[in-house]
Coordinates of C-alpha atoms in Angstrom, one line a residue:
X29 CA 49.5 34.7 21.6
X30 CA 46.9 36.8 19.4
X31 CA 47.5 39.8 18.5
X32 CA 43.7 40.6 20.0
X33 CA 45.8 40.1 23.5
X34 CA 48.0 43.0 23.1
X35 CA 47.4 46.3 23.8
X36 CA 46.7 47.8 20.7
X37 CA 44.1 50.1 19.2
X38 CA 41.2 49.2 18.0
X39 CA 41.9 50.8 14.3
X40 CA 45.1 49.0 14.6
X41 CA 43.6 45.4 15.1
X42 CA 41.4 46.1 12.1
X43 CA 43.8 46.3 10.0
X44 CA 45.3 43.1 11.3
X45 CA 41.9 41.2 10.7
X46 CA 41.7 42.7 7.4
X47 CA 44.9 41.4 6.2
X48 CA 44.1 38.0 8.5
X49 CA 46.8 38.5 11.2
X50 CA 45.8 36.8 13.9
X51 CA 48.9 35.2 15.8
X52 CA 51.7 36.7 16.6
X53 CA 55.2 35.5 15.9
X54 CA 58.0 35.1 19.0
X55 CA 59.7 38.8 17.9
X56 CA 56.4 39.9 17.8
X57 CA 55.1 38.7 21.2
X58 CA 57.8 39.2 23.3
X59 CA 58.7 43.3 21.3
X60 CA 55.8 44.8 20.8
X61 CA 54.9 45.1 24.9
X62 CA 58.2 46.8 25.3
X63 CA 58.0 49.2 22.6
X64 CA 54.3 49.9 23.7
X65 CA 55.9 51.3 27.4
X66 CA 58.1 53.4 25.4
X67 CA 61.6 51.6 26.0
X68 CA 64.8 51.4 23.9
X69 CA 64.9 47.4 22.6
X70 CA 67.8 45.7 21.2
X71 CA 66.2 42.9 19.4
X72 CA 68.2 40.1 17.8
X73 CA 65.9 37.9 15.2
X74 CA 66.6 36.5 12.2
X75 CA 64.8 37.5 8.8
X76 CA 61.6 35.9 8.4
X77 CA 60.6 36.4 11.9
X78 CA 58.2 38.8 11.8
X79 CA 60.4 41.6 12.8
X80 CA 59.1 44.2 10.6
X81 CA 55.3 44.2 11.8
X82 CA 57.3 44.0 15.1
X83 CA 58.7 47.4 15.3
X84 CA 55.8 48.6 12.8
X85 CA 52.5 47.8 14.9
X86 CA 53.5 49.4 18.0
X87 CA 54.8 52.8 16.6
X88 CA 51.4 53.3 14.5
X89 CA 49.7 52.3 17.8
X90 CA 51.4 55.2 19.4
X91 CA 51.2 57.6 16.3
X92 CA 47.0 56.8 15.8
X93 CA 46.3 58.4 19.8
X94 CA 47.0 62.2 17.8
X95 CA 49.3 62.6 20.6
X96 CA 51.8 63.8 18.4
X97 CA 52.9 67.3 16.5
X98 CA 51.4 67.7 13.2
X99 CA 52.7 68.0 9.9
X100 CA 55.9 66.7 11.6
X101 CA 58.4 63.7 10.9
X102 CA 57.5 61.5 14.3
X103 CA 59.3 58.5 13.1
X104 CA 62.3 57.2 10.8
X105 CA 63.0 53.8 9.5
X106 CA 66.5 53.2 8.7
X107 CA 67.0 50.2 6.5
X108 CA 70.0 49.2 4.6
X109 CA 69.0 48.6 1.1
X110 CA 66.1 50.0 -1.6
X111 CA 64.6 46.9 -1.7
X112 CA 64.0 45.9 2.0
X113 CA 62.8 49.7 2.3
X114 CA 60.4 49.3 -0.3
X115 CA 59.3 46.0 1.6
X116 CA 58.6 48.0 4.7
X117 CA 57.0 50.7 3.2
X118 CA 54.7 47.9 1.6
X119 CA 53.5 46.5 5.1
X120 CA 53.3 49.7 6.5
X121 CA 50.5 50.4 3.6
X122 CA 48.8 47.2 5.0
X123 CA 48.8 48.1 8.5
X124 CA 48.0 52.1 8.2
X125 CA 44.9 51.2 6.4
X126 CA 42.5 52.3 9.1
X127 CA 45.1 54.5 11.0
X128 CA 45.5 58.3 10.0
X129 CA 49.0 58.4 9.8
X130 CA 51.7 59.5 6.2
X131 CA 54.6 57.8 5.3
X132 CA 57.1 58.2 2.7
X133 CA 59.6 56.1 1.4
X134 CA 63.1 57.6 1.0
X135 CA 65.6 56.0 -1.2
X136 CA 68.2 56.3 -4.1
X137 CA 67.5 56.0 -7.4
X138 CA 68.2 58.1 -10.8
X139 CA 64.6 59.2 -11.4
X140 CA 64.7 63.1 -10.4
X141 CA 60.9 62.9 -10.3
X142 CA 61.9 60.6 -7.5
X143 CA 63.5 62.8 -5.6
X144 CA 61.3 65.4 -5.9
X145 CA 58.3 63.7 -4.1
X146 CA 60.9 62.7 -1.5
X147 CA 61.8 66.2 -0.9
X148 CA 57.8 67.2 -0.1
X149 CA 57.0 64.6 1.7
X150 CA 60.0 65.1 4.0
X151 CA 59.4 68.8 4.1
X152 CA 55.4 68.5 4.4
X153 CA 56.6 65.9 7.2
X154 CA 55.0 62.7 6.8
X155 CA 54.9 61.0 10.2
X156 CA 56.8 57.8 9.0
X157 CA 60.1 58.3 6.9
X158 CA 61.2 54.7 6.0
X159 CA 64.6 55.7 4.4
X160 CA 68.2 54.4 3.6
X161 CA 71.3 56.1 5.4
X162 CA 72.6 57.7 2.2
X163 CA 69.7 58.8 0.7
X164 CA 68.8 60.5 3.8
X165 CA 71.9 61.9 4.0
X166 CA 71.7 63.6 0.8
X167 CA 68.2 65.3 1.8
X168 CA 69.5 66.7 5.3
X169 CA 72.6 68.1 3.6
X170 CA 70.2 70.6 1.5
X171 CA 68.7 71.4 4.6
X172 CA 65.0 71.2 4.3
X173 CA 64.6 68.3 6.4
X174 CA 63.9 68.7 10.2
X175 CA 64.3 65.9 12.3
X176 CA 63.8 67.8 16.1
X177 CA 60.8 66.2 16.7
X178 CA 61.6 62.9 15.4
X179 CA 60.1 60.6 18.7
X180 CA 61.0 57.2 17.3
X181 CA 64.0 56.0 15.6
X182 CA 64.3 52.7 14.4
X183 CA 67.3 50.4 12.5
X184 CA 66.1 47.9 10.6
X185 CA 69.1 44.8 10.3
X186 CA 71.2 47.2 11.7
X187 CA 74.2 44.5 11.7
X188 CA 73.9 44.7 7.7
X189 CA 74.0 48.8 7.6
X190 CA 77.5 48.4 9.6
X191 CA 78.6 45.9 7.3
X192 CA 78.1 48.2 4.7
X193 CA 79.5 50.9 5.9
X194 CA 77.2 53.0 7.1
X195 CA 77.9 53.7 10.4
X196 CA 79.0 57.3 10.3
X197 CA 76.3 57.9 8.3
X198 CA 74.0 56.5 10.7
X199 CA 75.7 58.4 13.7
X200 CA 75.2 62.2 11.7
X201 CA 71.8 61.0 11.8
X202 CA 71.3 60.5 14.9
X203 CA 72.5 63.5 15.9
X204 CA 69.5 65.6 14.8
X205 CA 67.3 63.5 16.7
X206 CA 66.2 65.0 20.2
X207 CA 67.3 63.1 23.2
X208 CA 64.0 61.8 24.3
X209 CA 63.8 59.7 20.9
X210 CA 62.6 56.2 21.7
X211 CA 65.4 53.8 19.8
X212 CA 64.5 50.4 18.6
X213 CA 67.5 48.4 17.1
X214 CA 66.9 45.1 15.3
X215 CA 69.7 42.8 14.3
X216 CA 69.8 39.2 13.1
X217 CA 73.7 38.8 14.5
X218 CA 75.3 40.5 17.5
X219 CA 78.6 41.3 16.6
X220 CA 81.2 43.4 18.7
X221 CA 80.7 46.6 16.6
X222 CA 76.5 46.8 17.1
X223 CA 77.2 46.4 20.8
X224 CA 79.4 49.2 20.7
X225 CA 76.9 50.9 18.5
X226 CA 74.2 50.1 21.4
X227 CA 75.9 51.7 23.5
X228 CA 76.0 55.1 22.0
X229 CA 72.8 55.3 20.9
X230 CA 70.1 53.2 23.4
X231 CA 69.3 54.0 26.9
X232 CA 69.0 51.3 29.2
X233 CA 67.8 49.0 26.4
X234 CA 65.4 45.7 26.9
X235 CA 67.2 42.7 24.9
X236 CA 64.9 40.0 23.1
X237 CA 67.0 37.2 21.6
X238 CA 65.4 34.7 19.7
X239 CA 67.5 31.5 19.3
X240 CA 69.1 30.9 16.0
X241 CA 67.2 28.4 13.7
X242 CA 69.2 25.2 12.5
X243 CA 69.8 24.8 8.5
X244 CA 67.0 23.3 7.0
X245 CA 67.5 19.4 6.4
X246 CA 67.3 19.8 3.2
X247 CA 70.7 21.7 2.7
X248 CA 72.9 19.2 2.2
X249 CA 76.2 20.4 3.7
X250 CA 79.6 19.3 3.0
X251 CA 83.5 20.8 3.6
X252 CA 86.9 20.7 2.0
X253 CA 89.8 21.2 4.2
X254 CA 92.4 22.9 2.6
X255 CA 95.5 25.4 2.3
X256 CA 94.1 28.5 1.3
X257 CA 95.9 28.5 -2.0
X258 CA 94.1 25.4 -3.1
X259 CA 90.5 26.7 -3.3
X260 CA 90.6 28.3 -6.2
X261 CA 91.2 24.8 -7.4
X262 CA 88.6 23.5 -5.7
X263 CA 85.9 25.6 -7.8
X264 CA 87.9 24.9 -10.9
X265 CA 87.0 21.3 -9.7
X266 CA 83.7 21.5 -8.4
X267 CA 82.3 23.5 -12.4
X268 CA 84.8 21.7 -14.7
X269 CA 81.8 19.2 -16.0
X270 CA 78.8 21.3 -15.2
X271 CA 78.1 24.5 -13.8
X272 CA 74.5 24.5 -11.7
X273 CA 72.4 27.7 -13.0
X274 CA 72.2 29.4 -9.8
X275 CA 75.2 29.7 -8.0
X276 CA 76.1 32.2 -4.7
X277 CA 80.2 32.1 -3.5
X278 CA 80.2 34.0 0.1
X279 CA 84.1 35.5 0.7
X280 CA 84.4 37.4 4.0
X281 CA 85.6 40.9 2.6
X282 CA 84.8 43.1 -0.6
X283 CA 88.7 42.8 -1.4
X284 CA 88.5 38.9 -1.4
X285 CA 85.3 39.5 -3.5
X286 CA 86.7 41.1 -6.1
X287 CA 90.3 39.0 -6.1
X288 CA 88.3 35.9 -6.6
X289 CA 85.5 37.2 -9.0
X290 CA 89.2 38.0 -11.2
X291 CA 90.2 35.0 -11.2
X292 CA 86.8 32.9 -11.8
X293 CA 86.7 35.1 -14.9
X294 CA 89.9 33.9 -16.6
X295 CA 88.5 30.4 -16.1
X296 CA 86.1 31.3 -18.4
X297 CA 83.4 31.3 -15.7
X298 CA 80.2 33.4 -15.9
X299 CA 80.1 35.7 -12.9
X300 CA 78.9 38.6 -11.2
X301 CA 80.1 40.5 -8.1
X302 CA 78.2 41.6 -5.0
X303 CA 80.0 43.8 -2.6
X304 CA 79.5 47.5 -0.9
X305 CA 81.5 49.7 -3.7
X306 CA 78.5 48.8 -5.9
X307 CA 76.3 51.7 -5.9
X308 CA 72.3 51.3 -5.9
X309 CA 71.6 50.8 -9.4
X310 CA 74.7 48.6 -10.0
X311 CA 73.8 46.2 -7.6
X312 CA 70.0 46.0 -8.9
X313 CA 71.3 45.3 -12.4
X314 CA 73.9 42.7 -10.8
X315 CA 70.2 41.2 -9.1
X316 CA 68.5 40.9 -12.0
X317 CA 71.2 39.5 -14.3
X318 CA 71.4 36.8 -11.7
X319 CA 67.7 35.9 -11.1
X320 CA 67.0 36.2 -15.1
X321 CA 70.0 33.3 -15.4
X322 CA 72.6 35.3 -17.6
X323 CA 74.8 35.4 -14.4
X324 CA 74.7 32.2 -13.6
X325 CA 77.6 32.4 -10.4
X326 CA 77.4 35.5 -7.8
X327 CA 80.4 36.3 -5.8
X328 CA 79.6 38.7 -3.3
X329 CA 79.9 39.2 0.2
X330 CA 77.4 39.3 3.5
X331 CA 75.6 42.0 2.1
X332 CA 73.1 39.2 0.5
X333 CA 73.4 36.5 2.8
X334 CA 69.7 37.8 3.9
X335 CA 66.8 39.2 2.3
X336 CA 67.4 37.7 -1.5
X337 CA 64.2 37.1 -2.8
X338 CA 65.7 34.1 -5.2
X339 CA 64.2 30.6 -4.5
X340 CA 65.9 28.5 -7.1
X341 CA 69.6 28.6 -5.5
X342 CA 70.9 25.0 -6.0
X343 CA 75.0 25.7 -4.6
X344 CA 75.8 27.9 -1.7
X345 CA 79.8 27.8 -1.4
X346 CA 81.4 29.8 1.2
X347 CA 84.9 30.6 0.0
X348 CA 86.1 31.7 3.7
X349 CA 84.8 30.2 6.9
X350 CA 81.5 32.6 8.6
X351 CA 83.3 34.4 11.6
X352 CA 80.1 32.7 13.8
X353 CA 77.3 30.6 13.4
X354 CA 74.5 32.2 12.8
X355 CA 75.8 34.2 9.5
X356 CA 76.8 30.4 8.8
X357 CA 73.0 29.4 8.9
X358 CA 72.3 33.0 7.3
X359 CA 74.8 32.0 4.3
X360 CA 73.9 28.5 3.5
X361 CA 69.8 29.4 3.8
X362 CA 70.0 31.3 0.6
X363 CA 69.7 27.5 -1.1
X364 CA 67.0 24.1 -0.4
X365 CA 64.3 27.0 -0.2
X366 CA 60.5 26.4 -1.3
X367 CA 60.7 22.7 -1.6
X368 CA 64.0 23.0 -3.5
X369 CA 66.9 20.7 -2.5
X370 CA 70.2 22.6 -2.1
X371 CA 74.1 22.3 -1.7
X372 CA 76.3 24.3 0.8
X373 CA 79.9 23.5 0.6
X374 CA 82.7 25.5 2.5
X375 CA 86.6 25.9 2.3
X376 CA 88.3 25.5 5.3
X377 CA 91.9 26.8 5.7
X378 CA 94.3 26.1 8.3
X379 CA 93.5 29.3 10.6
X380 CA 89.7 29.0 9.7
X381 CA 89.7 25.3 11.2
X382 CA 88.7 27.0 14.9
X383 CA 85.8 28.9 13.5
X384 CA 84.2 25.7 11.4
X385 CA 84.5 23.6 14.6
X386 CA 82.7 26.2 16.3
X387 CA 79.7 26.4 13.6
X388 CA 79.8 21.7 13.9
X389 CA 79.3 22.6 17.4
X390 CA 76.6 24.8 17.0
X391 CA 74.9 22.6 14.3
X392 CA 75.2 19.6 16.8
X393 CA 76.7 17.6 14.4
X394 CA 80.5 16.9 11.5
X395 CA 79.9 18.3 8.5
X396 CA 80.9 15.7 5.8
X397 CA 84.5 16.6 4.7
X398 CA 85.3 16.0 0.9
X399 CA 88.8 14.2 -0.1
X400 CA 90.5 17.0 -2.0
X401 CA 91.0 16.1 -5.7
X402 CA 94.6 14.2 -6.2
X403 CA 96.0 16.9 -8.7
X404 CA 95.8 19.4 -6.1
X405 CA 98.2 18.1 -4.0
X406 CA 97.6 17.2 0.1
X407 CA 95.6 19.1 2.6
X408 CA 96.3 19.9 5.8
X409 CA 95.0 17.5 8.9
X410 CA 91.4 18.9 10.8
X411 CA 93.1 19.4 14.2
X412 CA 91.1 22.6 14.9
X413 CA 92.4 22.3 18.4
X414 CA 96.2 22.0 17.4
X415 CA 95.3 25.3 14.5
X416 CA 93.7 27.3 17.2
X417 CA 97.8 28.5 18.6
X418 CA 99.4 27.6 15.9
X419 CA 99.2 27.9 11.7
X420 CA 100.8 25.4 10.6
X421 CA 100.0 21.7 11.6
X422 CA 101.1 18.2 10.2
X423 CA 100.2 16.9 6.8
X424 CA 98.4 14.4 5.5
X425 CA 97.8 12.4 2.2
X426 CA 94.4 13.1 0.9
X427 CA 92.5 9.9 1.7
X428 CA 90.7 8.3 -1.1
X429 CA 91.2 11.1 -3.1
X430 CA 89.4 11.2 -6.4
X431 CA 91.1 10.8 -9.4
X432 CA 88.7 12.3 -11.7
X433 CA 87.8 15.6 -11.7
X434 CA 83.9 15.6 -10.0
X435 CA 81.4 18.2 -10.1
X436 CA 79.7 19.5 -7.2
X437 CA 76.9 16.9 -7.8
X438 CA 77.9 13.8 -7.6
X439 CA 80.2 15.1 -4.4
X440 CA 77.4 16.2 -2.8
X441 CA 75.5 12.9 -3.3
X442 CA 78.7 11.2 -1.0
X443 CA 77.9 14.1 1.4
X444 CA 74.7 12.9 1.6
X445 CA 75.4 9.0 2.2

């Protein structure tokens, strides 16, 4: 569908041409009708979609008919990081170019200046405020910010916020909003805790789901199955004759983060951490370090399985088994991006073996599972079946184990074969 087929305004559309939009993506097609007849949405799509000109077309649609209170804040953007707010701010300078409405981005950052042109914009009222939960926060608690007349609210990767922790934060702000606010909630996953979330927060919602894209063929994906005390041994393994320059291990919690970062560092490993006790500017220095090379492994957690702008990642290693598929596909598309090939390998434990035969499933096809090196000892048998009632299963002799100690390359060549 084009864009020219919906119903949007003419100063809208210009824009659109100007910046040669012309069809629309699935998100696109199948939200922007709903929010246009002013109904809460629960949209699941995965980045890349098109999701923010998705949410952003139909609320300056709205905003451009003047039927709205001046020198008033009409809409907020929540979005769970500086950087994806400044991308949203970004396109929203694209599309507002023929449209007569303000915006102002609202995020942390040292710079006092900073905060100062936060603090009139929100007080002028700019009719967009595209802002992150604690930042936000910090300007309603000095009590110059009125949000009564807020008519849209919208959560940007709302699954990511909650994974965060930001969901009380998210719930005091809500609660200045009045109760004929439009909500608009987009999500790549659809956990248990953003359903509960819905609930409070979206009347009778429409739901859009688009279906989850497969891993790029590219990735070439591989498994070890192991006790969990082994994998630390496996990494050991995998960098002993070459570490690859780019390097992202997913764990599942910021605990397990930080208790494997440790011990990588005593092997004498170069490594950086990712995880939500990082404040702002710690986790844009951690960034930077990382794309610039000096940090050549990053351990972190969800928090970057989406949005990392870095198109060079050769190894993807997920320390702990994804708790579903699609932050499997989430994960492992960090690497084999433009044109690049790429590596995903992941550890499976005894009481993870449910979950991986869940994501094989999903994927339509067995992942290649690695012989565990001989001087780690045996793994256990893949009876994911047998491990879904009970943790501990039979054992078995690594078969054809290797008796050199590989790197993750010429594994991942066998993977491939």
């Amino acid at each position: 569908m084009k864009f020219s087929e919906l119903k949007l305004q003419d100063s809208v559309l210009d824009a659109l041409d100007a910046m040669r939009f012309d069809e629309c993506t699935p998100i696109q097609e199948q939200a922007i009708p709903i929010i246009l007849e002013g109904r809460d949405l629960i949209a699941v799509a995965q980045t890349g979609t098109g999701k923010t000109a998705a949410f952003l077309l139909p609320i300056l649609d709205k905003l451009s008919t003047g039927n709205y209170p001046a020198d008033a804040i009409n809409c907020v953007v929540m979005s769970p990081t500086r950087e994806l707010a400044q991308q949203i701010d970004q396109q929203m300078e694209g599309f507002s170019y023929f449209v007569p409405v303000s915006s102002v981005p609202v995020y942390g950052g040292s710079d006092g200046v900073l905060f100062e042109q936060q603090k009139k914009g929100l007080t002028l009222g700019a009719d967009v405020v595209i802002a992150t939960p604690g930042r936000l926060i910090s300007h309603l608690s000095l009590g110059y910010v009125d949000l009564s007349k807020v008519s849209f609210f919208i959560l940007d990767e709302a699954d990511r916020m909650l994974d965060m922790g930001f969901y009380d934060d998210i719930m005091q702000i809500f609660k200045h909003f009045p109760e004929t606010c439009q909500v608009i909630m987009f999500s790549a996953t659809m956990p248990t805790k953003i359903q509960q979330m819905a609930k409070k927060i979206l009347k009778n919602p429409a739901e859009v789901k688009l279906a989850v894209s497969k891993p790029a063929e590219k990735i070439i994906q591989a498994a070890y199955i192991c006790y969990e005390r082994q994998k630390l041994g496996i990494i050991q393994s995998l960098f002993i004759d070459e570490v690859p320059e780019r390097v992202i291990i997913f764990a599942s919690s910021k605990i397990k983060v930080k208790e494997v970062a440790r011990s990588l560092k005593m092997m004498k490993l170069n490594i950086g951490e990712m995880h939500s006790d990082l404040d702002q500017s710690q986790r844009e220095h951690i960034m930077r370090e990382f794309k610039a090379g000096r940090i050549n492994i990053l351990v972190a957690t969800d928090i970057v399985s989406r949005g990392i702008d870095i198109d060079d990642i050769r190894l993807v290693v997920n320390y702990d088994v994804p708790h579903d598929s699609e932050d499997y596909v989430h994960r492992i598309g960090r690497t084999a991006r433009a044109n690049n090939d790429g590596v995903a390998i992941t550890f499976v434990s005894e009481k993870e073996q449910t979950n991986f035969k869940n994501i094989e499933t999903f994927l339509g096809k067995d992942i290649y599972k690695i012989p565990l090196p001989e001087e780690l000892g045996e793994a256990p048998e893949y009876k994911p079946s047998e491990n879904k009632y009970k943790r501990s299963g039979g054992f078995r002799k690594s078969s054809g184990g290797t008796k050199r100690k590989g790197n993750y390359s010429s594994k991942s060549k066998q993977a491939k074969k």
